[in-house]
mmCIF file of C-alpha atoms in Angstrom:
data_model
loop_
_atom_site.group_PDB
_atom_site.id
_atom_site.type_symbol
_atom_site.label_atom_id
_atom_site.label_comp_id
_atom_site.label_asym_id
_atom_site.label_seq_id
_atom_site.Cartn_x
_atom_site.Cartn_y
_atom_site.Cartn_z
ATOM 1 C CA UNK V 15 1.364 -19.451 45.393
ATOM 2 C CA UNK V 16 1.881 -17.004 42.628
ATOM 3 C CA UNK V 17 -0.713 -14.715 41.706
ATOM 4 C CA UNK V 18 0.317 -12.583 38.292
ATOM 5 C CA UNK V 19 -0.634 -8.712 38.250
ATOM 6 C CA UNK V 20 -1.339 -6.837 34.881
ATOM 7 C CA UNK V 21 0.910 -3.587 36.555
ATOM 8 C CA UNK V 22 0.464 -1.380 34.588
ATOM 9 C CA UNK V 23 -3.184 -2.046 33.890
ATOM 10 C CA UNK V 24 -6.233 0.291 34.706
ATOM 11 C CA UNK V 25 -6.463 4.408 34.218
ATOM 12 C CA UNK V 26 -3.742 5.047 37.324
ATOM 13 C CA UNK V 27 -0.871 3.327 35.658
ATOM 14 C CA UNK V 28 1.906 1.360 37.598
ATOM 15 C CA UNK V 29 1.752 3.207 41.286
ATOM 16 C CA UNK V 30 -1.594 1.551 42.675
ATOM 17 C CA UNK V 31 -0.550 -1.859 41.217
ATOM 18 C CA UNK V 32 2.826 -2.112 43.037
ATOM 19 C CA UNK V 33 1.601 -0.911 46.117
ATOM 20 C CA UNK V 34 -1.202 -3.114 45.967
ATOM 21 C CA UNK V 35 1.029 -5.911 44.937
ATOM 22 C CA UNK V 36 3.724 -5.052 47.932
ATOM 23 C CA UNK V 37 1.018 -4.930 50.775
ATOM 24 C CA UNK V 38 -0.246 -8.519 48.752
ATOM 25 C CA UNK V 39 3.466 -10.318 49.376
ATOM 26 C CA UNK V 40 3.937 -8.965 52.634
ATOM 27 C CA UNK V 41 0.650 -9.996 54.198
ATOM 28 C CA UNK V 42 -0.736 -12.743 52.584
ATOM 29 C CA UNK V 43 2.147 -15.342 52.016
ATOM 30 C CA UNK V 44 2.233 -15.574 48.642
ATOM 31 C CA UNK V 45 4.248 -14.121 45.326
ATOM 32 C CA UNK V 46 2.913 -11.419 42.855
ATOM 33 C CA UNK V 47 4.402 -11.382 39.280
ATOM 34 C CA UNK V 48 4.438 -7.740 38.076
ATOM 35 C CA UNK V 49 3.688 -8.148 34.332
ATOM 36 C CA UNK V 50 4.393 -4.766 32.586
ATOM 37 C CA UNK V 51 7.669 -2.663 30.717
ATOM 38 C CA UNK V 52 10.618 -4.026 33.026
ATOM 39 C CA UNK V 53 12.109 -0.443 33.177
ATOM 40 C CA UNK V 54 8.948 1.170 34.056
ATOM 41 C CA UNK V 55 8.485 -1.241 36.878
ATOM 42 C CA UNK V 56 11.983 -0.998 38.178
ATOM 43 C CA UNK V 57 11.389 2.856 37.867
ATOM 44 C CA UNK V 58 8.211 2.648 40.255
ATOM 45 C CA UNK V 59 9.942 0.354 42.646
ATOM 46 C CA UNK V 60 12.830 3.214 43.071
ATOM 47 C CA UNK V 61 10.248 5.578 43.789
ATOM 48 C CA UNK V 62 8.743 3.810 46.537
ATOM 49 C CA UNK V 63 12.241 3.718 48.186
ATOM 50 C CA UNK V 64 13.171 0.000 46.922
ATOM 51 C CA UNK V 65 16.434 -0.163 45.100
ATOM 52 C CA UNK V 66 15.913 -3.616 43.720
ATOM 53 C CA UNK V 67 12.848 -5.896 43.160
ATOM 54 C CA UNK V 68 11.989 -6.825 46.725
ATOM 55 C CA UNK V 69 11.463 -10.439 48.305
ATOM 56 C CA UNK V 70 7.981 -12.185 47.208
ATOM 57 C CA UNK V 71 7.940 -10.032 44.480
ATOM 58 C CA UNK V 72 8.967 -10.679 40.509
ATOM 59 C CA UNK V 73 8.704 -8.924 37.096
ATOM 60 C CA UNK V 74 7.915 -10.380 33.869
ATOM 61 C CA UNK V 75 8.584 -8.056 30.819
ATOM 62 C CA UNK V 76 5.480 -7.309 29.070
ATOM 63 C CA UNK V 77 6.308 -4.696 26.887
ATOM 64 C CA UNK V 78 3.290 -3.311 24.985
ATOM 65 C CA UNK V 79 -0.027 -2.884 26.173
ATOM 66 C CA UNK V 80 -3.893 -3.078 24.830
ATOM 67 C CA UNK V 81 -5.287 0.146 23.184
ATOM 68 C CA UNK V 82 -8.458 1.010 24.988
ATOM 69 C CA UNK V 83 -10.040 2.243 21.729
ATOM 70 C CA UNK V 84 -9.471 -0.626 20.363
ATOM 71 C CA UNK V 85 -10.835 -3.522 19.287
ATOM 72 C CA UNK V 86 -10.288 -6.668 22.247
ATOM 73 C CA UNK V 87 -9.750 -9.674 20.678
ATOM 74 C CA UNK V 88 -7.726 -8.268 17.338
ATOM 75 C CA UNK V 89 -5.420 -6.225 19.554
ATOM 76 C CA UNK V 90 -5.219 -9.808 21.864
ATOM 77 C CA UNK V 91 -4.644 -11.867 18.534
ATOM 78 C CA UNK V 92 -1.937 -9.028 17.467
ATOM 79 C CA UNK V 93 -0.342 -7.978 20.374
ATOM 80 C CA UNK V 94 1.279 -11.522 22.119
ATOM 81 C CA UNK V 95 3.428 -9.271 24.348
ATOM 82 C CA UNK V 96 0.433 -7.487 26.025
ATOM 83 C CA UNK V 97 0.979 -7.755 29.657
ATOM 84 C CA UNK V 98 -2.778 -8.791 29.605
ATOM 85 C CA UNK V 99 -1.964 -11.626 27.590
ATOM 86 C CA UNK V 100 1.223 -12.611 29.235
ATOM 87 C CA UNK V 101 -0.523 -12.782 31.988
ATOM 88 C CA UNK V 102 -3.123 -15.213 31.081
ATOM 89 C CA UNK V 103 -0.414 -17.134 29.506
ATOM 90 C CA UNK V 104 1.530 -17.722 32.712
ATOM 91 C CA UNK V 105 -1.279 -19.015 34.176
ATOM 92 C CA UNK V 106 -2.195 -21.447 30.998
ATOM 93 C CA UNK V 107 1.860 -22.517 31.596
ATOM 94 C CA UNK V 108 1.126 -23.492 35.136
ATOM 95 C CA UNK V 109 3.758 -20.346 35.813
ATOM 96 C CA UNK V 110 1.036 -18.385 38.024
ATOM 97 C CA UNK V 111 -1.860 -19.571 39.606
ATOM 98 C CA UNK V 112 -4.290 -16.832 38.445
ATOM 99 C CA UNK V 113 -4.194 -13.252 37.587
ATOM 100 C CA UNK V 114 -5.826 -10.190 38.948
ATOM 101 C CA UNK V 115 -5.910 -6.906 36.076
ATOM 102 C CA UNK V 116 -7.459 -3.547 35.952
ATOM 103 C CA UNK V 117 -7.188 -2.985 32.698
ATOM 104 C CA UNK V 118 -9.158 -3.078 29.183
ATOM 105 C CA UNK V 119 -11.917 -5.470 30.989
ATOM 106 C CA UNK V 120 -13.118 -6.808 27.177
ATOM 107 C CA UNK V 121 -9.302 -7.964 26.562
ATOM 108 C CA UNK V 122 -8.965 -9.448 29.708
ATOM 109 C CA UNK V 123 -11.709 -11.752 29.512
ATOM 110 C CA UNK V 124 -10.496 -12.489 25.504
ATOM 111 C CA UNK V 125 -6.927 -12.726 26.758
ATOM 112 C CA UNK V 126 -8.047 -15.492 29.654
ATOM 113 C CA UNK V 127 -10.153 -17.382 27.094
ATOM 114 C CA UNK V 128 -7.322 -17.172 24.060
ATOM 115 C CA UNK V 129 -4.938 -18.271 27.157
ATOM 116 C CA UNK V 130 -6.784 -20.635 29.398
ATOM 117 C CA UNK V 131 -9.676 -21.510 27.440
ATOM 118 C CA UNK V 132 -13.009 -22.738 29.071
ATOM 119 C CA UNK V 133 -13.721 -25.097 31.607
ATOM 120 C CA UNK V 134 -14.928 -28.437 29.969
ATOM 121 C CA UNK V 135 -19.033 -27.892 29.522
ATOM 122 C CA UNK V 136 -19.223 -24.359 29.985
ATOM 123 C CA UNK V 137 -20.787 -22.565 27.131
ATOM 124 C CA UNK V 138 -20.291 -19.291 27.942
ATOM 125 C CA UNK V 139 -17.957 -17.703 30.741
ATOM 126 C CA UNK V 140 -19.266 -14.976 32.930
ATOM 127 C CA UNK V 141 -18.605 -11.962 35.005
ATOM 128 C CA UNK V 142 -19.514 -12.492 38.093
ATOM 129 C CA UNK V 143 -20.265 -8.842 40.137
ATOM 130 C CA UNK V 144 -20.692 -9.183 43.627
ATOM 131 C CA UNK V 145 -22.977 -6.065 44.682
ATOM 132 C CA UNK V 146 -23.277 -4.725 48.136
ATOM 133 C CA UNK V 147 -27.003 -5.276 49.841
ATOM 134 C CA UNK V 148 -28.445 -4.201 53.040
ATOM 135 C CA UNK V 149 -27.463 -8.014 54.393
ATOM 136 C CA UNK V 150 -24.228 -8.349 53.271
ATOM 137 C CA UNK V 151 -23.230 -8.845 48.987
ATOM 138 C CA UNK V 152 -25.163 -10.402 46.496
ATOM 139 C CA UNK V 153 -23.457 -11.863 43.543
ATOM 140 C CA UNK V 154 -25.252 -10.368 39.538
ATOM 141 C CA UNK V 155 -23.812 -12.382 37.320
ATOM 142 C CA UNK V 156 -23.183 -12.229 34.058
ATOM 143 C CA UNK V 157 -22.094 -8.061 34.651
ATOM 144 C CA UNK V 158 -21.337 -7.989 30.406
ATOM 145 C CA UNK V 159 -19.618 -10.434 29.199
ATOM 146 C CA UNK V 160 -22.597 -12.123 27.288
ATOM 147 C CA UNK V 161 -25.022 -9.629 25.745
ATOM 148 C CA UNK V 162 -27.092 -12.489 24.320
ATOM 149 C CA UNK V 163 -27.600 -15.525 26.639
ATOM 150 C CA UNK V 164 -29.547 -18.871 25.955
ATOM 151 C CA UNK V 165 -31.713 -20.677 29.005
ATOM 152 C CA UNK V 166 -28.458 -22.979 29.104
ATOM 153 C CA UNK V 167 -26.704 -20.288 29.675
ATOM 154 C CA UNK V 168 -27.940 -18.366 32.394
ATOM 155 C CA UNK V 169 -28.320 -22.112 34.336
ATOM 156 C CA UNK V 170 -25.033 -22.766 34.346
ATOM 157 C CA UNK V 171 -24.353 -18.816 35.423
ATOM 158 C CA UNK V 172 -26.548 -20.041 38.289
ATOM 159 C CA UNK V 173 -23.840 -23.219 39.229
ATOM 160 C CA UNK V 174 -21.164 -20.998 39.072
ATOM 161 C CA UNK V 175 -22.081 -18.223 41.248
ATOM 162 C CA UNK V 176 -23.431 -20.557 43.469
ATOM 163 C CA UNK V 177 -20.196 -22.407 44.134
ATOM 164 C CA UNK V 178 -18.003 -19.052 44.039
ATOM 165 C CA UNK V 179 -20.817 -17.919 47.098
ATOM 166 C CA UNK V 180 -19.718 -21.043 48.710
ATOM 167 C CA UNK V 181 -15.940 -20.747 48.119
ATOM 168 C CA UNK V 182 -15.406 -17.205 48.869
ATOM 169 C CA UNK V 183 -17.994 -16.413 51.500
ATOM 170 C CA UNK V 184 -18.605 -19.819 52.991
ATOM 171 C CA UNK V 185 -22.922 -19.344 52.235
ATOM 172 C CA UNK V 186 -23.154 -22.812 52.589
ATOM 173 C CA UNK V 187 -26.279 -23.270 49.899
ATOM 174 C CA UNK V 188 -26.393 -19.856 48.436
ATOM 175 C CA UNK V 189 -30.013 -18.538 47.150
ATOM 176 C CA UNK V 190 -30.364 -18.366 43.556
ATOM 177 C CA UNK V 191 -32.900 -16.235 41.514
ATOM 178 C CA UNK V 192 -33.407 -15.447 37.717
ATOM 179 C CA UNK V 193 -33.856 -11.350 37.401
ATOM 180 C CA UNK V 194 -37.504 -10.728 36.136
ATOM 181 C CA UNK V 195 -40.641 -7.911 35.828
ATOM 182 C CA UNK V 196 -41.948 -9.912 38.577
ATOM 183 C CA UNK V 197 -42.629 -12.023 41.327
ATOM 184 C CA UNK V 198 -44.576 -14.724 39.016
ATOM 185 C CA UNK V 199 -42.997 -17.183 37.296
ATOM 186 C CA UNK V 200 -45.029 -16.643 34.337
ATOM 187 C CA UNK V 201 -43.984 -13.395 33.707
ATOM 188 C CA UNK V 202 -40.804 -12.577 31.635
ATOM 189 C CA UNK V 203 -39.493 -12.763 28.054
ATOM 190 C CA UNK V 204 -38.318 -15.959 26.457
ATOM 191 C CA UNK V 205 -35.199 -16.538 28.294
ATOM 192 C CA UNK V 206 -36.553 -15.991 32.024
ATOM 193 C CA UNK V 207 -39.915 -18.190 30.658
ATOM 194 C CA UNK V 208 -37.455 -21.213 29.893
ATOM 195 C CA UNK V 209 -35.169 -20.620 32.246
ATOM 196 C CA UNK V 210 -37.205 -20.471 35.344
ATOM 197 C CA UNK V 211 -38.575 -24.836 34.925
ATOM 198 C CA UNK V 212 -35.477 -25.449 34.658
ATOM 199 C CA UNK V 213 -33.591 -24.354 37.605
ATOM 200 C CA UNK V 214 -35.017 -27.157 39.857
ATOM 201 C CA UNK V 215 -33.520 -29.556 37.836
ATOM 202 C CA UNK V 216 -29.877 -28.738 38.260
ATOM 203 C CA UNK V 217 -29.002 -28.618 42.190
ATOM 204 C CA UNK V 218 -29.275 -25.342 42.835
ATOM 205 C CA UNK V 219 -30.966 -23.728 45.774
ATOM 206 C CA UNK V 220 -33.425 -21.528 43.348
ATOM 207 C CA UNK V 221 -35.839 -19.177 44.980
ATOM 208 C CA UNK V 222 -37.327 -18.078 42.284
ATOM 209 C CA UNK V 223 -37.905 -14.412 40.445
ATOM 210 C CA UNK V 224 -36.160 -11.530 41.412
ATOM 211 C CA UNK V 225 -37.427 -7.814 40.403
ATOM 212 C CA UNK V 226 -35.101 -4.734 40.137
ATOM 213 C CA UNK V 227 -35.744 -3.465 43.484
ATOM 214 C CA UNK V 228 -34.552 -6.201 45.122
ATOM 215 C CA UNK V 229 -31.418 -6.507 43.836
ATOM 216 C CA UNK V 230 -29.826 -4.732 46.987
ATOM 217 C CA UNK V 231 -32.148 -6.508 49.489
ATOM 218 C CA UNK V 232 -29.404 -9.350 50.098
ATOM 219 C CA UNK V 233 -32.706 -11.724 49.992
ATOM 220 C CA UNK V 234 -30.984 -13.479 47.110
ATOM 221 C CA UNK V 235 -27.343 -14.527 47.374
ATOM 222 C CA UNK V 236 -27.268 -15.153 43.509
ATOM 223 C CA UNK V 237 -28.314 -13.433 40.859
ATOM 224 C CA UNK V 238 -28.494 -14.322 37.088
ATOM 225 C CA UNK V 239 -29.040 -12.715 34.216
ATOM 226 C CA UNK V 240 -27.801 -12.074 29.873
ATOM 227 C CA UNK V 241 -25.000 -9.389 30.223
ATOM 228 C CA UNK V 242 -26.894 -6.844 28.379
ATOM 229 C CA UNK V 243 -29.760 -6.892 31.562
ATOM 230 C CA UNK V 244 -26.717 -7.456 34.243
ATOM 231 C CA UNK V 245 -24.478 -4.488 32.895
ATOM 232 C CA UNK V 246 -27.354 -2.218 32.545
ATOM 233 C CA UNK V 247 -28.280 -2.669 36.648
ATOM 234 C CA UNK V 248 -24.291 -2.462 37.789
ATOM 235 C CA UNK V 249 -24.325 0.961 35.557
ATOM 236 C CA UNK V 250 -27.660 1.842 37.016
ATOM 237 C CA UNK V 251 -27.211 1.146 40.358
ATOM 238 C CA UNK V 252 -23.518 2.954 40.673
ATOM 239 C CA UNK V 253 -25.290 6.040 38.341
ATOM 240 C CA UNK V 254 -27.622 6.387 41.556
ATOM 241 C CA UNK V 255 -25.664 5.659 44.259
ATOM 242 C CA UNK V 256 -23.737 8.839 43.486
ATOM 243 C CA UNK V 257 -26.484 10.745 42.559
ATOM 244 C CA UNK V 258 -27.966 10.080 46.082
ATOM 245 C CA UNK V 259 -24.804 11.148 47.005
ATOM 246 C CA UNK V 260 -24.468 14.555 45.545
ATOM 247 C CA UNK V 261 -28.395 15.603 46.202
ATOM 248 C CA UNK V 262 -27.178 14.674 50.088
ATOM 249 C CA UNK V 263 -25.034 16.981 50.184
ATOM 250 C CA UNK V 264 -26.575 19.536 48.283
ATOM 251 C CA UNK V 265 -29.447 19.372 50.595
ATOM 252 C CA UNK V 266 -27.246 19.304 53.915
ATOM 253 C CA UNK V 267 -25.228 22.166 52.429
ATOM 254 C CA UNK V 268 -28.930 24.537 52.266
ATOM 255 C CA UNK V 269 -29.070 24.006 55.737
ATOM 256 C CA UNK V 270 -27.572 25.163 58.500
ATOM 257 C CA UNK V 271 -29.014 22.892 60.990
ATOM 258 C CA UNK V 272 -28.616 19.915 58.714
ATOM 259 C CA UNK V 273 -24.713 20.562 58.691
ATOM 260 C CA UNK V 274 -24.624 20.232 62.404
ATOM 261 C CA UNK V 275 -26.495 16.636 61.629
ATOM 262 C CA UNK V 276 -24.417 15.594 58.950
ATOM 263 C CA UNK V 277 -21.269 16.081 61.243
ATOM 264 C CA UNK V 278 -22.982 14.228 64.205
ATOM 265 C CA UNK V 279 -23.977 11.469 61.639
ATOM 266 C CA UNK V 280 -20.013 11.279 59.663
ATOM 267 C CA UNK V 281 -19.842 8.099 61.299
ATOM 268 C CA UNK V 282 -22.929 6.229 59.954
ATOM 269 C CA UNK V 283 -22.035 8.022 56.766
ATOM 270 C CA UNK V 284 -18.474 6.445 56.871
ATOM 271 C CA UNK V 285 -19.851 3.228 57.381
ATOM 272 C CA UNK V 286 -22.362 3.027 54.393
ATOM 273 C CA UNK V 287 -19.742 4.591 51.902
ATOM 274 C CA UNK V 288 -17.225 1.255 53.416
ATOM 275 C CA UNK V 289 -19.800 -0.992 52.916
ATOM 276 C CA UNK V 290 -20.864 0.259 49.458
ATOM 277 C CA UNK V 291 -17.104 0.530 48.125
ATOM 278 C CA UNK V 292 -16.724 -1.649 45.462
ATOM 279 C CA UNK V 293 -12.707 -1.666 46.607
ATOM 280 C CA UNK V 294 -13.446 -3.990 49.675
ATOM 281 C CA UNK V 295 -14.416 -6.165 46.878
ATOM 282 C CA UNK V 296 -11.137 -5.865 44.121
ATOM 283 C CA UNK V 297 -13.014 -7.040 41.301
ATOM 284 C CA UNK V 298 -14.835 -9.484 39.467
ATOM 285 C CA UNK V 299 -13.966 -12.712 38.958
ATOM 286 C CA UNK V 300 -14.612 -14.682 35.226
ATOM 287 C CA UNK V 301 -16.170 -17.422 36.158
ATOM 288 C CA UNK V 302 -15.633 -20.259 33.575
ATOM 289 C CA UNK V 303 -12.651 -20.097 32.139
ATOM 290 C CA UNK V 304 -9.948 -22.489 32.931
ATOM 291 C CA UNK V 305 -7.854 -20.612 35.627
ATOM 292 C CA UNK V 306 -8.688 -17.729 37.888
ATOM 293 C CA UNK V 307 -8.988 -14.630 36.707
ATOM 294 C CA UNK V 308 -9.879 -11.699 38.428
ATOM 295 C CA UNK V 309 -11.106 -8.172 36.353
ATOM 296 C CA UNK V 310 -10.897 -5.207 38.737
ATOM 297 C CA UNK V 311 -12.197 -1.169 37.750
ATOM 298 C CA UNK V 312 -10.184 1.118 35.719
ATOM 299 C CA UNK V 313 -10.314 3.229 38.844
ATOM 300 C CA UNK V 314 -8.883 0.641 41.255
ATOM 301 C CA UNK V 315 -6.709 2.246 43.814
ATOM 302 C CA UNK V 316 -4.013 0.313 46.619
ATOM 303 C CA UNK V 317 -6.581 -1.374 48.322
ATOM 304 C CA UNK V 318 -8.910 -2.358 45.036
ATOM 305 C CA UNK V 319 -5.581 -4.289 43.858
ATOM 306 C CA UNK V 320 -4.709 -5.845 47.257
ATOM 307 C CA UNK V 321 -8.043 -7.395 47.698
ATOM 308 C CA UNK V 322 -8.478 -8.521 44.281
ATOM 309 C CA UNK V 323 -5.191 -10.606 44.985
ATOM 310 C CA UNK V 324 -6.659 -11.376 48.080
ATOM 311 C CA UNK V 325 -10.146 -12.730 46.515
ATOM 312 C CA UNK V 326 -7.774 -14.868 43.751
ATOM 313 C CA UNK V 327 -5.781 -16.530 46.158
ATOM 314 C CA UNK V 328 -8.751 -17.844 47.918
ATOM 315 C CA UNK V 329 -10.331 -19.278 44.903
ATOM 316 C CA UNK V 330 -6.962 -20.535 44.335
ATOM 317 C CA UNK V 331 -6.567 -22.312 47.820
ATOM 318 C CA UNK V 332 -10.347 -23.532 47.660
ATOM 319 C CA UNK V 333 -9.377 -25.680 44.518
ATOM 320 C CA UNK V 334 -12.385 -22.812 42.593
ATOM 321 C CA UNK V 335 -12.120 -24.219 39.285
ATOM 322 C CA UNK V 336 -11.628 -27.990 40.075
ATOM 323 C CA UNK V 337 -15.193 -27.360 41.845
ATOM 324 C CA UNK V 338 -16.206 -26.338 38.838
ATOM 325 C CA UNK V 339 -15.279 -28.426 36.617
ATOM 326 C CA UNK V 340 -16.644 -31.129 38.882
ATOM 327 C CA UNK V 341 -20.561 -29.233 38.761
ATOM 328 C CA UNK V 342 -19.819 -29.418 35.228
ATOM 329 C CA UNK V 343 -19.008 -32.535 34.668
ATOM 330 C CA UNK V 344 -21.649 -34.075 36.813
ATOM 331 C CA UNK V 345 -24.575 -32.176 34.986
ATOM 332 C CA UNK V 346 -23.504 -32.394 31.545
ATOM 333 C CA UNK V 347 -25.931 -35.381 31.044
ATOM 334 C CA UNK V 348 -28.579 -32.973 32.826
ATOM 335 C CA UNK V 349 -27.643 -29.621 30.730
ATOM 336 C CA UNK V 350 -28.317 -31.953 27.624
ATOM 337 C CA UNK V 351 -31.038 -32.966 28.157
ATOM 338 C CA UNK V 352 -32.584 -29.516 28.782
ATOM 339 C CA UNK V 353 -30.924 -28.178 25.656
ATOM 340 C CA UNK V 354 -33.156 -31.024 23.848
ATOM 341 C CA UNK V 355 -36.310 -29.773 25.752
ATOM 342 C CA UNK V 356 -35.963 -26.233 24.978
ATOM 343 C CA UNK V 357 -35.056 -26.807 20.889
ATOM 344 C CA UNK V 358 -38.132 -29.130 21.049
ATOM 345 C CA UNK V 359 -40.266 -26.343 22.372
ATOM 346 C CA UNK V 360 -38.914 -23.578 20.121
ATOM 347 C CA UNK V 361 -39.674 -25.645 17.042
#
């Protein structure tokens, strides 16, 4: 299996990426492509004490790279040598089986849908976040691709993370709710209201509404939503996690007693912050497009990489997108028909 790395991708530049990719080849069986400036690659190699590229381990010369600033799908469109795009274009070529990258997250998911294109039936692609909850992780999808979403939409957001619970952490009939104001299914703008009938229809194990504060309960295993809502509560939700965070320890730090606590408690504390790190994780995959692709944070250190290889080559060995494409297939007659109901209603 090859699994191609964007290496010089997200705010760290090459070092995290190698090292991730290294501990990758030499642990999980498989061969990372380091997609990036050749010389800049070879450099980084040296400096980790290799003198030439090492076994399980390739470079494909990807000389320029995506301007944050800038504008995704121009700079995808104008810049074929991207190692974002070269990446996704490996895999369209059959030359990699997916690709993991930390970098501009708006070109990689125009650079795996200019590359790989969609599955057959999916409207929209999605990012699919899986967020830590007191029972385990919860997948939120879509975390931004889509700021406007259609009933359709969000159901087949719903199939997807449902079969990408199943794949990656063997829930055997994952949960499903649609994120609301509140328990009833009556409540809710337009989308949730003709969203909600509709989930029974499609095979899904739908439990029904889920409200803000229970994102993090782990009582739902999947969570759908329009990107706008879904980026708004992974923002939120890391904004207070390190708030919580800092007024801790501001609090401990007033007391002298609550030092001695904090110290007896380091390990509980060490626990939640391992359980909460969105590194034991790597990333998020897009869920849709045709081929695995895997969008990890800007900030994504050794271990963020590693496990976002890690989480690609399991979608890869647990045939992810033939799955699918199979869902898809079988419900297109279903999605159809739904799409009729709902333009029937709206007029």
């Amino acid at each position: 299996m090859k699994i191609a790395l964007d290496a010089l991708g997200g705010d760290f530049g090459a070092t995290p990426n190698v090292l991730g990719a290294l501990k990758a080849a030499k642990n999980l069986n498989l061969e990372v492509i380091l997609v990036g400036d050749e010389v800049v690659l070879r450099r980084e190699l040296r400096a980790l004490g290799y003198a030439d590229v090492p076994e399980h381990i390739s470079i494909v010369h990807a000389p320029q790279t995506i301007d944050m600033g800038a504008e995704p799908a121009k700079e995808c469109r104008n810049k074929k040598d991207a190692s974002i795009v070269v990446c996704a274009n490996l895999v369209r070529k059959g030359q990699a089986d997916a690709f993991v990258s930390a970098g501009h997250s708006g070109a990689a998911m125009v650079a795996a849908l200019f590359g790989m294109g969609r599955i057959k039936g999916v409207q929209r692609p999605a990012i699919a976040t899986p967020m830590p909850t007191l029972k385990g992780v919860s997948l939120l999808l879509d975390g931004g691709a889509n700021a406007d979403c259609k009933p359709i939409h969000l159901l087949q957001f719903a199939v997807m993370g449902s079969a990408y619970m199943q794949k990656v952490f063997d829930i055997p009939a994952p949960s499903v709710g649609v994120l609301s104001i509140g328990e009833e299914e009556t409540k809710g703008n337009f989308l949730v209201k003709h969203t909600i009938p509709h989930m029974r229809e499609i095979g899904v194990n739908f439990k029904g509404t889920v409200e803000g504060r229970d994102v993090n309960t782990g009582d739902t295993d999947v969570i759908v939503c329009d990107g706008f809502v879904g980026n708004i509560v992974l923002k939120m939700a890391e904004g207070l996690a390190k708030t919580m965070i800092q007024m801790i320890k501001r609090e401990i730090k007033k007391r002298p007693l609550a030092i001695l606590g904090a110290l007896l408690a380091k390990g509980a504390f060490k626990a939640v912050k391992n359980h909460t790190n969105p590194d034991c994780y790597g990333g998020a995959p897009l869920v849709g497009v045709n081929g695995v692709a895997i969008i990890s944070h800007g900030k994504s250190n050794e271990f963020a990489i590693y496990n976002a290889i890690k989480t690609a080559a399991r979608l890869v060995e647990k045939d992810f997108i033939g799955d699918i494409a199979a869902k898809m297939s079988a419900l297109q007659p279903t999605f159809d028909a739904i799409e009729k109901e709902i333009h029937q209603e709206e007029a």
